Amino acid sequence: MATLHTVNKSPFEKRSLDCCIRHANPGSAILLIEDGVYGALKDTAVSDKVSGALDGRKVYVLGPDLHARGMSDDRVIDGVEVVDYAAFVDLVTEHDRVQAWL
Amino acid sequence: MAEPWEEDEGPVKKFMYVNRKAPYGTIYALESLEVVLIAAAFDQDVSLAFLDDGVFQLKKGQDTGEIGVKNFSPTYRALEGYDIEKLYVEKESLEVRGLTADDLIVPVEVLSQDELSKLMDEQDVILSF
């Protein structure tokens, strides 16, 4: 039943993350990839929105994309889990479908 | 003796490269850097502005080993060697993204939105990325 949502756009440039959070039902998971990883950072204009999304949902961020952009794991919002490519694959297999927010 | 193409250098114009995109997600940041380096050969008055998601281009500590893409951020440190020393970063863009000048890979001049707008108005040519 559960959906894995992926977001690959910067939340400062596009509304993809916003739309994703509004449509992601309780029990679903959100994975931030590519420029979407900026949504996982502490102390930004969108941090509170993402922290709010953690209520009833899991939020993940792809480590390789985070590190490529110069962001260390300690800059990630508490409760957001940093995952590697293998865990990305596991998430895809554990969920019934993947919905990409471009 | 000067080569023909070196004789009349013409007027020096003010060129500003405006960078508004994050690195790696799109090709804009890398392309901008390529064009800036080419332009450096023409002895013009070049400045670079980083605003909106463009400020992420200058984030320290980029490590692209895991995504299989070239890390081009060290190139910003080499710009000085091409006499490109005017790097401006918009204060408001940093703040919204939880960044400070200490997070950046090169020394920059942090300007307010108003100050940057005025500077843009003084340019002869603006190239947008």
PDB file of N, CA and C in Angstrom, chain B residues 55-119:
ATOM      1  N   VAL B  55      24.352  30.167  -4.973  1.00  0.00           N
ATOM      2  CA  VAL B  55      25.286  30.232  -3.832  1.00  0.00           C
ATOM      3  C   VAL B  55      25.795  28.836  -3.461  1.00  0.00           C
ATOM      4  N   PHE B  56      25.008  27.799  -3.766  1.00  0.00           N
ATOM      5  CA  PHE B  56      25.426  26.425  -3.462  1.00  0.00           C
ATOM      6  C   PHE B  56      26.658  26.016  -4.274  1.00  0.00           C
ATOM      7  N   GLN B  57      26.913  26.680  -5.397  1.00  0.00           N
ATOM      8  CA  GLN B  57      28.084  26.336  -6.220  1.00  0.00           C
ATOM      9  C   GLN B  57      29.376  26.508  -5.432  1.00  0.00           C
ATOM     10  N   LEU B  58      29.364  27.460  -4.499  1.00  0.00           N
ATOM     11  CA  LEU B  58      30.591  27.803  -3.770  1.00  0.00           C
ATOM     12  C   LEU B  58      30.718  27.081  -2.437  1.00  0.00           C
ATOM     13  N   LYS B  59      29.814  26.137  -2.150  1.00  0.00           N
ATOM     14  CA  LYS B  59      29.866  25.438  -0.867  1.00  0.00           C
ATOM     15  C   LYS B  59      31.176  24.659  -0.737  1.00  0.00           C
ATOM     16  N   LYS B  60      31.798  24.825   0.425  1.00  0.00           N
ATOM     17  CA  LYS B  60      33.033  24.076   0.748  1.00  0.00           C
ATOM     18  C   LYS B  60      32.769  22.579   0.824  1.00  0.00           C
ATOM     19  N   GLY B  61      33.820  21.789   0.656  1.00  0.00           N
ATOM     20  CA  GLY B  61      33.766  20.361   0.974  1.00  0.00           C
ATOM     21  C   GLY B  61      33.006  19.491  -0.004  1.00  0.00           C
ATOM     22  N   GLN B  62      32.833  19.938  -1.247  1.00  0.00           N
ATOM     23  CA  GLN B  62      32.128  19.108  -2.226  1.00  0.00           C
ATOM     24  C   GLN B  62      32.948  17.856  -2.518  1.00  0.00           C
ATOM     25  N   ASP B  63      32.278  16.696  -2.475  1.00  0.00           N
ATOM     26  CA  ASP B  63      32.949  15.419  -2.714  1.00  0.00           C
ATOM     27  C   ASP B  63      32.068  14.580  -3.635  1.00  0.00           C
ATOM     28  N   THR B  64      32.421  14.573  -4.917  1.00  0.00           N
ATOM     29  CA  THR B  64      31.568  13.926  -5.918  1.00  0.00           C
ATOM     30  C   THR B  64      31.969  12.479  -6.204  1.00  0.00           C
ATOM     31  N   GLY B  65      32.880  11.936  -5.380  1.00  0.00           N
ATOM     32  CA  GLY B  65      33.372  10.579  -5.602  1.00  0.00           C
ATOM     33  C   GLY B  65      32.268   9.546  -5.789  1.00  0.00           C
ATOM     34  N   GLU B  66      31.198   9.683  -5.021  1.00  0.00           N
ATOM     35  CA  GLU B  66      30.132   8.680  -5.045  1.00  0.00           C
ATOM     36  C   GLU B  66      29.131   8.862  -6.189  1.00  0.00           C
ATOM     37  N   ILE B  67      29.128  10.036  -6.848  1.00  0.00           N
ATOM     38  CA  ILE B  67      28.145  10.206  -7.933  1.00  0.00           C
ATOM     39  C   ILE B  67      28.787  10.154  -9.323  1.00  0.00           C
ATOM     40  N   GLY B  68      30.100   9.957  -9.359  1.00  0.00           N
ATOM     41  CA  GLY B  68      30.762   9.758 -10.642  1.00  0.00           C
ATOM     42  C   GLY B  68      30.742  10.962 -11.566  1.00  0.00           C
ATOM     43  N   VAL B  69      30.798  12.146 -10.980  1.00  0.00           N
ATOM     44  CA  VAL B  69      30.793  13.390 -11.754  1.00  0.00           C
ATOM     45  C   VAL B  69      32.013  14.186 -11.303  1.00  0.00           C
ATOM     46  N   LYS B  70      32.613  14.956 -12.227  1.00  0.00           N
ATOM     47  CA  LYS B  70      33.784  15.743 -11.852  1.00  0.00           C
ATOM     48  C   LYS B  70      33.416  16.832 -10.840  1.00  0.00           C
ATOM     49  N   ASN B  71      34.225  16.931  -9.797  1.00  0.00           N
ATOM     50  CA  ASN B  71      34.055  18.016  -8.820  1.00  0.00           C
ATOM     51  C   ASN B  71      34.745  19.252  -9.372  1.00  0.00           C
ATOM     52  N   PHE B  72      33.959  20.231  -9.838  1.00  0.00           N
ATOM     53  CA  PHE B  72      34.578  21.413 -10.445  1.00  0.00           C
ATOM     54  C   PHE B  72      34.736  22.570  -9.457  1.00  0.00           C
ATOM     55  N   SER B  73      34.398  22.357  -8.195  1.00  0.00           N
ATOM     56  CA  SER B  73      34.466  23.470  -7.242  1.00  0.00           C
ATOM     57  C   SER B  73      35.886  24.024  -7.012  1.00  0.00           C
ATOM     58  N   PRO B  74      36.958  23.193  -7.120  1.00  0.00           N
ATOM     59  CA  PRO B  74      38.303  23.784  -6.958  1.00  0.00           C
ATOM     60  C   PRO B  74      38.607  24.863  -8.003  1.00  0.00           C
ATOM     61  N   THR B  75      37.913  24.808  -9.139  1.00  0.00           N
ATOM     62  CA  THR B  75      38.149  25.798 -10.199  1.00  0.00           C
ATOM     63  C   THR B  75      37.851  27.224  -9.727  1.00  0.00           C
ATOM     64  N   TYR B  76      36.892  27.366  -8.804  1.00  0.00           N
ATOM     65  CA  TYR B  76      36.576  28.715  -8.305  1.00  0.00           C
ATOM     66  C   TYR B  76      37.794  29.334  -7.609  1.00  0.00           C
ATOM     67  N   ARG B  77      38.607  28.460  -7.007  1.00  0.00           N
ATOM     68  CA  ARG B  77      39.817  28.961  -6.329  1.00  0.00           C
ATOM     69  C   ARG B  77      40.883  29.378  -7.324  1.00  0.00           C
ATOM     70  N   ALA B  78      40.793  28.847  -8.552  1.00  0.00           N
ATOM     71  CA  ALA B  78      41.796  29.164  -9.577  1.00  0.00           C
ATOM     72  C   ALA B  78      41.468  30.452 -10.329  1.00  0.00           C
ATOM     73  N   LEU B  79      40.270  30.970 -10.160  1.00  0.00           N
ATOM     74  CA  LEU B  79      39.843  32.160 -10.921  1.00  0.00           C
ATOM     75  C   LEU B  79      40.766  33.343 -10.690  1.00  0.00           C
ATOM     76  N   GLU B  80      41.282  33.430  -9.470  1.00  0.00           N
ATOM     77  CA  GLU B  80      42.194  34.516  -9.110  1.00  0.00           C
ATOM     78  C   GLU B  80      43.383  34.560 -10.078  1.00  0.00           C
ATOM     79  N   GLY B  81      43.863  33.393 -10.471  1.00  0.00           N
ATOM     80  CA  GLY B  81      44.994  33.285 -11.376  1.00  0.00           C
ATOM     81  C   GLY B  81      44.684  33.797 -12.782  1.00  0.00           C
ATOM     82  N   TYR B  82      43.396  33.926 -13.092  1.00  0.00           N
ATOM     83  CA  TYR B  82      42.968  34.474 -14.379  1.00  0.00           C
ATOM     84  C   TYR B  82      42.531  35.934 -14.234  1.00  0.00           C
ATOM     85  N   ASP B  83      42.936  36.547 -13.135  1.00  0.00           N
ATOM     86  CA  ASP B  83      42.564  37.928 -12.829  1.00  0.00           C
ATOM     87  C   ASP B  83      41.054  38.140 -12.699  1.00  0.00           C
ATOM     88  N   ILE B  84      40.366  37.093 -12.293  1.00  0.00           N
ATOM     89  CA  ILE B  84      38.940  37.245 -11.981  1.00  0.00           C
ATOM     90  C   ILE B  84      38.827  37.246 -10.462  1.00  0.00           C
ATOM     91  N   GLU B  85      38.711  38.435  -9.918  1.00  0.00           N
ATOM     92  CA  GLU B  85      38.761  38.557  -8.451  1.00  0.00           C
ATOM     93  C   GLU B  85      37.485  39.130  -7.860  1.00  0.00           C
ATOM     94  N   LYS B  86      36.546  39.510  -8.736  1.00  0.00           N
ATOM     95  CA  LYS B  86      35.299  40.093  -8.219  1.00  0.00           C
ATOM     96  C   LYS B  86      34.214  39.035  -8.144  1.00  0.00           C
ATOM     97  N   LEU B  87      34.050  38.464  -6.963  1.00  0.00           N
ATOM     98  CA  LEU B  87      33.009  37.467  -6.729  1.00  0.00           C
ATOM     99  C   LEU B  87      32.031  38.029  -5.703  1.00  0.00           C
ATOM    100  N   TYR B  88      30.779  38.155  -6.123  1.00  0.00           N
ATOM    101  CA  TYR B  88      29.760  38.710  -5.239  1.00  0.00           C
ATOM    102  C   TYR B  88      28.714  37.648  -4.901  1.00  0.00           C
ATOM    103  N   VAL B  89      28.328  37.603  -3.633  1.00  0.00           N
ATOM    104  CA  VAL B  89      27.311  36.651  -3.196  1.00  0.00           C
ATOM    105  C   VAL B  89      26.196  37.418  -2.493  1.00  0.00           C
ATOM    106  N   GLU B  90      24.967  37.068  -2.828  1.00  0.00           N
ATOM    107  CA  GLU B  90      23.828  37.779  -2.241  1.00  0.00           C
ATOM    108  C   GLU B  90      23.520  37.267  -0.830  1.00  0.00           C
ATOM    109  N   LYS B  91      23.493  38.221   0.094  1.00  0.00           N
ATOM    110  CA  LYS B  91      23.300  37.923   1.515  1.00  0.00           C
ATOM    111  C   LYS B  91      21.987  37.174   1.775  1.00  0.00           C
ATOM    112  N   GLU B  92      20.901  37.674   1.192  1.00  0.00           N
ATOM    113  CA  GLU B  92      19.584  37.071   1.432  1.00  0.00           C
ATOM    114  C   GLU B  92      19.539  35.616   0.960  1.00  0.00           C
ATOM    115  N   SER B  93      20.220  35.325  -0.154  1.00  0.00           N
ATOM    116  CA  SER B  93      20.230  33.956  -0.688  1.00  0.00           C
ATOM    117  C   SER B  93      20.946  33.000   0.263  1.00  0.00           C
ATOM    118  N   LEU B  94      22.042  33.485   0.873  1.00  0.00           N
ATOM    119  CA  LEU B  94      22.762  32.668   1.855  1.00  0.00           C
ATOM    120  C   LEU B  94      21.862  32.368   3.044  1.00  0.00           C
ATOM    121  N   GLU B  95      21.229  33.402   3.562  1.00  0.00           N
ATOM    122  CA  GLU B  95      20.434  33.266   4.790  1.00  0.00           C
ATOM    123  C   GLU B  95      19.294  32.260   4.643  1.00  0.00           C
ATOM    124  N   VAL B  96      18.564  32.359   3.536  1.00  0.00           N
ATOM    125  CA  VAL B  96      17.437  31.452   3.294  1.00  0.00           C
ATOM    126  C   VAL B  96      17.906  29.996   3.279  1.00  0.00           C
ATOM    127  N   ARG B  97      19.166  29.779   2.864  1.00  0.00           N
ATOM    128  CA  ARG B  97      19.707  28.428   2.714  1.00  0.00           C
ATOM    129  C   ARG B  97      20.545  27.978   3.897  1.00  0.00           C
ATOM    130  N   GLY B  98      20.531  28.740   4.982  1.00  0.00           N
ATOM    131  CA  GLY B  98      21.262  28.350   6.191  1.00  0.00           C
ATOM    132  C   GLY B  98      22.766  28.401   6.026  1.00  0.00           C
ATOM    133  N   LEU B  99      23.254  29.237   5.102  1.00  0.00           N
ATOM    134  CA  LEU B  99      24.695  29.320   4.848  1.00  0.00           C
ATOM    135  C   LEU B  99      25.257  30.661   5.315  1.00  0.00           C
ATOM    136  N   THR B 100      26.576  30.678   5.573  1.00  0.00           N
ATOM    137  CA  THR B 100      27.283  31.931   5.853  1.00  0.00           C
ATOM    138  C   THR B 100      28.512  31.968   4.936  1.00  0.00           C
ATOM    139  N   ALA B 101      29.201  33.112   4.920  1.00  0.00           N
ATOM    140  CA  ALA B 101      30.398  33.240   4.086  1.00  0.00           C
ATOM    141  C   ALA B 101      31.450  32.195   4.473  1.00  0.00           C
ATOM    142  N   ASP B 102      31.437  31.738   5.731  1.00  0.00           N
ATOM    143  CA  ASP B 102      32.393  30.726   6.187  1.00  0.00           C
ATOM    144  C   ASP B 102      32.191  29.379   5.501  1.00  0.00           C
ATOM    145  N   ASP B 103      31.018  29.152   4.950  1.00  0.00           N
ATOM    146  CA  ASP B 103      30.736  27.889   4.265  1.00  0.00           C
ATOM    147  C   ASP B 103      31.298  27.867   2.848  1.00  0.00           C
ATOM    148  N   LEU B 104      31.831  28.991   2.382  1.00  0.00           N
ATOM    149  CA  LEU B 104      32.201  29.093   0.972  1.00  0.00           C
ATOM    150  C   LEU B 104      33.680  28.802   0.723  1.00  0.00           C
ATOM    151  N   ILE B 105      33.963  28.259  -0.444  1.00  0.00           N
ATOM    152  CA  ILE B 105      35.285  27.746  -0.800  1.00  0.00           C
ATOM    153  C   ILE B 105      36.282  28.860  -1.121  1.00  0.00           C
ATOM    154  N   VAL B 106      35.773  30.059  -1.455  1.00  0.00           N
ATOM    155  CA  VAL B 106      36.630  31.200  -1.807  1.00  0.00           C
ATOM    156  C   VAL B 106      36.184  32.449  -1.048  1.00  0.00           C
ATOM    157  N   PRO B 107      37.110  33.416  -0.872  1.00  0.00           N
ATOM    158  CA  PRO B 107      36.697  34.684  -0.278  1.00  0.00           C
ATOM    159  C   PRO B 107      35.786  35.417  -1.270  1.00  0.00           C
ATOM    160  N   VAL B 108      34.693  35.950  -0.767  1.00  0.00           N
ATOM    161  CA  VAL B 108      33.753  36.665  -1.639  1.00  0.00           C
ATOM    162  C   VAL B 108      33.335  37.958  -0.954  1.00  0.00           C
ATOM    163  N   GLU B 109      32.692  38.816  -1.726  1.00  0.00           N
ATOM    164  CA  GLU B 109      32.090  40.000  -1.141  1.00  0.00           C
ATOM    165  C   GLU B 109      30.589  39.720  -1.023  1.00  0.00           C
ATOM    166  N   VAL B 110      30.096  39.747   0.211  1.00  0.00           N
ATOM    167  CA  VAL B 110      28.670  39.500   0.427  1.00  0.00           C
ATOM    168  C   VAL B 110      27.919  40.821   0.298  1.00  0.00           C
ATOM    169  N   LEU B 111      26.952  40.853  -0.609  1.00  0.00           N
ATOM    170  CA  LEU B 111      26.183  42.074  -0.872  1.00  0.00           C
ATOM    171  C   LEU B 111      24.708  41.842  -0.591  1.00  0.00           C
ATOM    172  N   SER B 112      24.016  42.907  -0.219  1.00  0.00           N
ATOM    173  CA  SER B 112      22.570  42.811  -0.062  1.00  0.00           C
ATOM    174  C   SER B 112      21.934  42.792  -1.445  1.00  0.00           C
ATOM    175  N   GLN B 113      20.668  42.396  -1.479  1.00  0.00           N
ATOM    176  CA  GLN B 113      19.929  42.375  -2.734  1.00  0.00           C
ATOM    177  C   GLN B 113      19.990  43.745  -3.433  1.00  0.00           C
ATOM    178  N   ASP B 114      19.799  44.812  -2.649  1.00  0.00           N
ATOM    179  CA  ASP B 114      19.815  46.173  -3.205  1.00  0.00           C
ATOM    180  C   ASP B 114      21.172  46.515  -3.805  1.00  0.00           C
ATOM    181  N   GLU B 115      22.217  46.176  -3.060  1.00  0.00           N
ATOM    182  CA  GLU B 115      23.573  46.479  -3.539  1.00  0.00           C
ATOM    183  C   GLU B 115      23.877  45.726  -4.827  1.00  0.00           C
ATOM    184  N   LEU B 116      23.451  44.459  -4.864  1.00  0.00           N
ATOM    185  CA  LEU B 116      23.703  43.641  -6.054  1.00  0.00           C
ATOM    186  C   LEU B 116      22.916  44.176  -7.255  1.00  0.00           C
ATOM    187  N   SER B 117      21.701  44.592  -7.011  1.00  0.00           N
ATOM    188  CA  SER B 117      20.880  45.145  -8.098  1.00  0.00           C
ATOM    189  C   SER B 117      21.533  46.375  -8.707  1.00  0.00           C
ATOM    190  N   LYS B 118      22.067  47.225  -7.842  1.00  0.00           N
ATOM    191  CA  LYS B 118      22.742  48.434  -8.323  1.00  0.00           C
ATOM    192  C   LYS B 118      23.958  48.069  -9.164  1.00  0.00           C
ATOM    193  N   LEU B 119      24.706  47.065  -8.688  1.00  0.00           N
ATOM    194  CA  LEU B 119      25.901  46.619  -9.399  1.00  0.00           C
ATOM    195  C   LEU B 119      25.531  46.064 -10.784  1.00  0.00           C
TER     196      LEU B 119
END
